[in-house]
Structure formats: structure tokens, C-alpha cells
GROMACS .gro file of N, CA, C and O in nm:
model
  288
    1MET      N    1   0.990   1.404  -1.428
    1MET     CA    2   1.022   1.247  -1.385
    1MET      C    3   0.979   1.231  -1.254
    1MET      O    4   0.933   1.123  -1.221
    2GLN      N    5   1.022   1.331  -1.143
    2GLN     CA    6   0.982   1.288  -1.026
    2GLN      C    7   0.823   1.279  -1.010
    2GLN      O    8   0.770   1.194  -0.935
    3LYS      N    9   0.759   1.388  -1.068
    3LYS     CA   10   0.624   1.375  -1.071
    3LYS      C   11   0.561   1.226  -1.118
    3LYS      O   12   0.468   1.178  -1.055
    4ARG      N   13   0.607   1.166  -1.211
    4ARG     CA   14   0.565   1.030  -1.268
    4ARG      C   15   0.593   0.930  -1.177
    4ARG      O   16   0.514   0.860  -1.125
    5ILE      N   17   0.692   0.945  -1.114
    5ILE     CA   18   0.745   0.824  -0.997
    5ILE      C   19   0.640   0.847  -0.898
    5ILE      O   20   0.578   0.757  -0.830
    6ILE      N   21   0.610   0.966  -0.831
    6ILE     CA   22   0.532   0.973  -0.738
    6ILE      C   23   0.381   0.932  -0.772
    6ILE      O   24   0.314   0.862  -0.686
    7ASP      N   25   0.334   0.962  -0.897
    7ASP     CA   26   0.184   0.894  -0.941
    7ASP      C   27   0.225   0.752  -0.956
    7ASP      O   28   0.098   0.677  -0.916
    8ILE      N   29   0.303   0.667  -0.978
    8ILE     CA   30   0.329   0.527  -0.985
    8ILE      C   31   0.307   0.485  -0.868
    8ILE      O   32   0.262   0.427  -0.838
    9LEU      N   33   0.394   0.565  -0.741
    9LEU     CA   34   0.384   0.496  -0.617
    9LEU      C   35   0.236   0.538  -0.562
    9LEU      O   36   0.186   0.460  -0.492
   10LYS      N   37   0.188   0.634  -0.586
   10LYS     CA   38   0.017   0.669  -0.555
   10LYS      C   39  -0.051   0.548  -0.583
   10LYS      O   40  -0.157   0.494  -0.532
   11ILE      N   41  -0.037   0.520  -0.745
   11ILE     CA   42  -0.110   0.391  -0.782
   11ILE      C   43  -0.103   0.265  -0.705
   11ILE      O   44  -0.192   0.186  -0.676
   12MET      N   45   0.030   0.241  -0.659
   12MET     CA   46   0.059   0.121  -0.601
   12MET      C   47   0.014   0.126  -0.451
   12MET      O   48  -0.022   0.034  -0.407
   13HIS      N   49   0.001   0.263  -0.394
   13HIS     CA   50  -0.031   0.250  -0.249
   13HIS      C   51  -0.186   0.225  -0.264
   13HIS      O   52  -0.249   0.143  -0.169
   14TRP      N   53  -0.267   0.277  -0.352
   14TRP     CA   54  -0.413   0.272  -0.366
   14TRP      C   55  -0.423   0.118  -0.369
   14TRP      O   56  -0.525   0.027  -0.346
   15LEU      N   57  -0.352   0.051  -0.491
   15LEU     CA   58  -0.346  -0.086  -0.520
   15LEU      C   59  -0.343  -0.193  -0.389
   15LEU      O   60  -0.411  -0.267  -0.358
   16GLY      N   61  -0.239  -0.135  -0.301
   16GLY     CA   62  -0.216  -0.228  -0.181
   16GLY      C   63  -0.311  -0.220  -0.070
   16GLY      O   64  -0.342  -0.293  -0.009
   17LEU      N   65  -0.354  -0.068  -0.075
   17LEU     CA   66  -0.469  -0.066   0.041
   17LEU      C   67  -0.619  -0.135  -0.004
   17LEU      O   68  -0.672  -0.202   0.070
   18THR      N   69  -0.638  -0.149  -0.128
   18THR     CA   70  -0.738  -0.248  -0.189
   18THR      C   71  -0.722  -0.393  -0.136
   18THR      O   72  -0.807  -0.450  -0.122
   19MET      N   73  -0.600  -0.436  -0.169
   19MET     CA   74  -0.565  -0.552  -0.129
   19MET      C   75  -0.544  -0.605   0.036
   19MET      O   76  -0.623  -0.705   0.025
   20LEU      N   77  -0.523  -0.502   0.102
   20LEU     CA   78  -0.536  -0.527   0.215
   20LEU      C   79  -0.706  -0.503   0.290
   20LEU      O   80  -0.741  -0.610   0.368
   21LEU      N   81  -0.760  -0.408   0.236
   21LEU     CA   82  -0.886  -0.412   0.261
   21LEU      C   83  -0.966  -0.549   0.226
   21LEU      O   84  -1.060  -0.599   0.286
   22THR      N   85  -0.945  -0.595   0.096
   22THR     CA   86  -0.998  -0.716   0.067
   22THR      C   87  -0.969  -0.839   0.147
   22THR      O   88  -1.040  -0.912   0.192
   23ALA      N   89  -0.837  -0.845   0.192
   23ALA     CA   90  -0.813  -0.961   0.281
   23ALA      C   91  -0.895  -0.943   0.399
   23ALA      O   92  -0.940  -1.042   0.485
   24VAL      N   93  -0.911  -0.812   0.454
   24VAL     CA   94  -0.956  -0.838   0.593
   24VAL      C   95  -1.116  -0.826   0.554
   24VAL      O   96  -1.171  -0.905   0.662
   25GLY      N   97  -1.165  -0.781   0.465
   25GLY     CA   98  -1.305  -0.848   0.447
   25GLY      C   99  -1.338  -0.998   0.413
   25GLY      O  100  -1.434  -1.054   0.488
   26ILE      N  101  -1.247  -1.070   0.336
   26ILE     CA  102  -1.241  -1.212   0.344
   26ILE      C  103  -1.236  -1.248   0.470
   26ILE      O  104  -1.308  -1.370   0.502
   27TYR      N  105  -1.163  -1.202   0.547
   27TYR     CA  106  -1.105  -1.276   0.676
   27TYR      C  107  -1.246  -1.238   0.762
   27TYR      O  108  -1.270  -1.347   0.848
   28PHE      N  109  -1.308  -1.161   0.778
   28PHE     CA  110  -1.392  -1.120   0.879
   28PHE      C  111  -1.548  -1.159   0.821
   28PHE      O  112  -1.627  -1.180   0.902
   29LEU      N  113  -1.557  -1.160   0.682
   29LEU     CA  114  -1.711  -1.190   0.625
   29LEU      C  115  -1.744  -1.337   0.552
   29LEU      O  116  -1.847  -1.329   0.500
   30SER      N  117  -1.639  -1.398   0.605
   30SER     CA  118  -1.643  -1.552   0.525
   30SER      C  119  -1.574  -1.659   0.595
   30SER      O  120  -1.489  -1.645   0.702
   31ASP      N  121  -1.623  -1.788   0.598
   31ASP     CA  122  -1.569  -1.885   0.660
   31ASP      C  123  -1.436  -1.957   0.568
   31ASP      O  124  -1.379  -2.062   0.665
   32TRP      N  125  -1.403  -1.882   0.477
   32TRP     CA  126  -1.290  -1.940   0.382
   32TRP      C  127  -1.163  -1.926   0.445
   32TRP      O  128  -1.048  -2.024   0.449
   33PRO      N  129  -1.144  -1.836   0.535
   33PRO     CA  130  -1.006  -1.856   0.591
   33PRO      C  131  -0.959  -1.967   0.706
   33PRO      O  132  -0.841  -1.975   0.745
   34GLN      N  133  -1.086  -2.036   0.735
   34GLN     CA  134  -1.051  -2.150   0.825
   34GLN      C  135  -0.989  -2.270   0.754
   34GLN      O  136  -0.951  -2.355   0.798
   35GLN      N  137  -0.980  -2.236   0.607
   35GLN     CA  138  -0.922  -2.377   0.534
   35GLN      C  139  -0.773  -2.311   0.488
   35GLN      O  140  -0.760  -2.191   0.498
   36ILE      N  141  -0.722  -2.394   0.442
   36ILE     CA  142  -0.574  -2.382   0.413
   36ILE      C  143  -0.556  -2.282   0.303
   36ILE      O  144  -0.501  -2.151   0.284
   37ALA      N  145  -0.642  -2.299   0.215
   37ALA     CA  146  -0.640  -2.209   0.087
   37ALA      C  147  -0.678  -2.065   0.119
   37ALA      O  148  -0.616  -1.956   0.066
   38GLY      N  149  -0.786  -2.045   0.207
   38GLY     CA  150  -0.821  -1.913   0.238
   38GLY      C  151  -0.708  -1.851   0.348
   38GLY      O  152  -0.683  -1.723   0.333
   39MET      N  153  -0.649  -1.908   0.423
   39MET     CA  154  -0.537  -1.872   0.492
   39MET      C  155  -0.419  -1.824   0.411
   39MET      O  156  -0.355  -1.714   0.439
   40VAL      N  157  -0.377  -1.894   0.307
   40VAL     CA  158  -0.275  -1.832   0.237
   40VAL      C  159  -0.330  -1.705   0.132
   40VAL      O  160  -0.244  -1.624   0.132
   41LEU      N  161  -0.453  -1.729   0.090
   41LEU     CA  162  -0.492  -1.609   0.031
   41LEU      C  163  -0.500  -1.480   0.129
   41LEU      O  164  -0.483  -1.371   0.074
   42VAL      N  165  -0.560  -1.482   0.239
   42VAL     CA  166  -0.539  -1.365   0.341
   42VAL      C  167  -0.421  -1.319   0.354
   42VAL      O  168  -0.376  -1.217   0.358
   43ALA      N  169  -0.345  -1.432   0.399
   43ALA     CA  170  -0.176  -1.392   0.425
   43ALA      C  171  -0.114  -1.323   0.311
   43ALA      O  172  -0.031  -1.230   0.298
   44SER      N  173  -0.132  -1.382   0.185
   44SER     CA  174  -0.070  -1.316   0.050
   44SER      C  175  -0.125  -1.169   0.023
   44SER      O  176  -0.062  -1.086   0.007
   45LEU      N  177  -0.272  -1.170   0.024
   45LEU     CA  178  -0.329  -1.014   0.006
   45LEU      C  179  -0.263  -0.910   0.113
   45LEU      O  180  -0.260  -0.816   0.079
   46SER      N  181  -0.283  -0.958   0.222
   46SER     CA  182  -0.243  -0.886   0.318
   46SER      C  183  -0.114  -0.832   0.347
   46SER      O  184  -0.045  -0.713   0.335
   47GLY      N  185  -0.036  -0.938   0.305
   47GLY     CA  186   0.134  -0.895   0.275
   47GLY      C  187   0.153  -0.828   0.189
   47GLY      O  188   0.246  -0.722   0.191
   48LEU      N  189   0.149  -0.866   0.063
   48LEU     CA  190   0.178  -0.787  -0.057
   48LEU      C  191   0.102  -0.637  -0.056
   48LEU      O  192   0.159  -0.557  -0.108
   49GLY      N  193  -0.030  -0.631   0.001
   49GLY     CA  194  -0.090  -0.489   0.030
   49GLY      C  195   0.003  -0.399   0.094
   49GLY      O  196   0.012  -0.283   0.072
   50MET      N  197   0.027  -0.458   0.203
   50MET     CA  198   0.128  -0.367   0.280
   50MET      C  199   0.259  -0.331   0.203
   50MET      O  200   0.325  -0.230   0.224
   51VAL      N  201   0.329  -0.420   0.156
   51VAL     CA  202   0.441  -0.415   0.113
   51VAL      C  203   0.426  -0.290  -0.022
   51VAL      O  204   0.494  -0.200  -0.044
   52LEU      N  205   0.298  -0.310  -0.111
   52LEU     CA  206   0.283  -0.198  -0.207
   52LEU      C  207   0.263  -0.071  -0.145
   52LEU      O  208   0.276   0.020  -0.209
   53MET      N  209   0.193  -0.094  -0.025
   53MET     CA  210   0.155   0.053   0.062
   53MET      C  211   0.295   0.134   0.099
   53MET      O  212   0.280   0.247   0.100
   54SER      N  213   0.386   0.060   0.142
   54SER     CA  214   0.491   0.128   0.197
   54SER      C  215   0.583   0.221   0.152
   54SER      O  216   0.621   0.319   0.222
   55PRO      N  217   0.597   0.230   0.016
   55PRO     CA  218   0.709   0.326  -0.032
   55PRO      C  219   0.649   0.465  -0.059
   55PRO      O  220   0.727   0.543  -0.059
   56PHE      N  221   0.494   0.473  -0.082
   56PHE     CA  222   0.428   0.617  -0.102
   56PHE      C  223   0.471   0.702   0.023
   56PHE      O  224   0.515   0.798  -0.042
   57PRO      N  225   0.449   0.678   0.136
   57PRO     CA  226   0.482   0.771   0.247
   57PRO      C  227   0.611   0.808   0.244
   57PRO      O  228   0.650   0.914   0.288
   58ILE      N  229   0.705   0.711   0.233
   58ILE     CA  230   0.844   0.764   0.233
   58ILE      C  231   0.894   0.842   0.116
   58ILE      O  232   0.962   0.954   0.155
   59ALA      N  233   0.845   0.819   0.004
   59ALA     CA  234   0.869   0.909  -0.099
   59ALA      C  235   0.794   1.028  -0.069
   59ALA      O  236   0.864   1.160  -0.098
   60LEU      N  237   0.693   1.047  -0.024
   60LEU     CA  238   0.589   1.153   0.018
   60LEU      C  239   0.709   1.255   0.131
   60LEU      O  240   0.719   1.370   0.116
   61PHE      N  241   0.756   1.197   0.216
   61PHE     CA  242   0.830   1.267   0.330
   61PHE      C  243   0.973   1.308   0.259
   61PHE      O  244   1.038   1.412   0.278
   62LEU      N  245   1.026   1.210   0.181
   62LEU     CA  246   1.178   1.274   0.112
   62LEU      C  247   1.126   1.379   0.019
   62LEU      O  248   1.224   1.486   0.008
   63GLN      N  249   1.017   1.379  -0.049
   63GLN     CA  250   0.973   1.484  -0.133
   63GLN      C  251   0.969   1.620  -0.061
   63GLN      O  252   1.019   1.728  -0.072
   64TRP      N  253   0.904   1.618   0.067
   64TRP     CA  254   0.889   1.731   0.152
   64TRP      C  255   1.028   1.778   0.206
   64TRP      O  256   1.043   1.902   0.223
   65ALA      N  257   1.107   1.680   0.242
   65ALA     CA  258   1.242   1.716   0.313
   65ALA      C  259   1.323   1.806   0.224
   65ALA      O  260   1.369   1.870   0.239
   66LYS      N  261   1.305   1.732   0.091
   66LYS     CA  262   1.367   1.798  -0.013
   66LYS      C  263   1.324   1.957  -0.059
   66LYS      O  264   1.409   2.053  -0.053
   67ALA      N  265   1.199   1.978  -0.035
   67ALA     CA  266   1.147   2.111  -0.059
   67ALA      C  267   1.179   2.200   0.047
   67ALA      O  268   1.211   2.334   0.039
   68GLN      N  269   1.172   2.142   0.187
   68GLN     CA  270   1.236   2.197   0.300
   68GLN      C  271   1.370   2.272   0.289
   68GLN      O  272   1.414   2.383   0.324
   69ASP      N  273   1.467   2.187   0.238
   69ASP     CA  274   1.587   2.211   0.203
   69ASP      C  275   1.627   2.326   0.128
   69ASP      O  276   1.705   2.405   0.123
   70SER      N  277   1.562   2.298   0.007
   70SER     CA  278   1.548   2.410  -0.083
   70SER      C  279   1.494   2.527  -0.087
   70SER      O  280   1.533   2.652  -0.132
   71SER      N  281   1.406   2.550   0.040
   71SER     CA  282   1.331   2.674   0.055
   71SER      C  283   1.410   2.765   0.152
   71SER      O  284   1.387   2.880   0.166
   72LYS      N  285   1.521   2.720   0.199
   72LYS     CA  286   1.634   2.782   0.287
   72LYS      C  287   1.723   2.861   0.245
   72LYS      O  288   1.758   2.859   0.129
   0.00000   0.00000   0.00000
């Protein structure tokens, strides 16, 4: 069960990273962010991307801490 959760969080992490990189690419490589719809798109992609990325490192740390505790 724990392996499945880590796998789901890993997929969410990569999806979030893709969304964040897409937002950065749109921001730097087009003139669309100067319009209201472009601003909303870049802000939404970057915000949701960072939210999707955040749980995975925490889960990895908790998994590592649990392994350290059980090895003693």
C-alpha cells in the first residue's frame, strides 16, 4: 500500500514539474503573458504545478525517517 502511494505521489510530482516548466516556457517564449488570459494561465499552471510537486519530497523524507527508526 505504501509503495502505491509513493508511486502516485511520484506521478503527481512529475505532472507538477511539467506544469511548472510549461508555465515558465509560456512566460519566457511568448507574448501571451502580457494579456489577462495569459497571466491567468501562467499563474494557474505554476501554482498548481508547485502544489502537485510538494507532497512527494515530504513523503520520501517520512519514508526515510521511518526506515532510520526501524533500523535501530
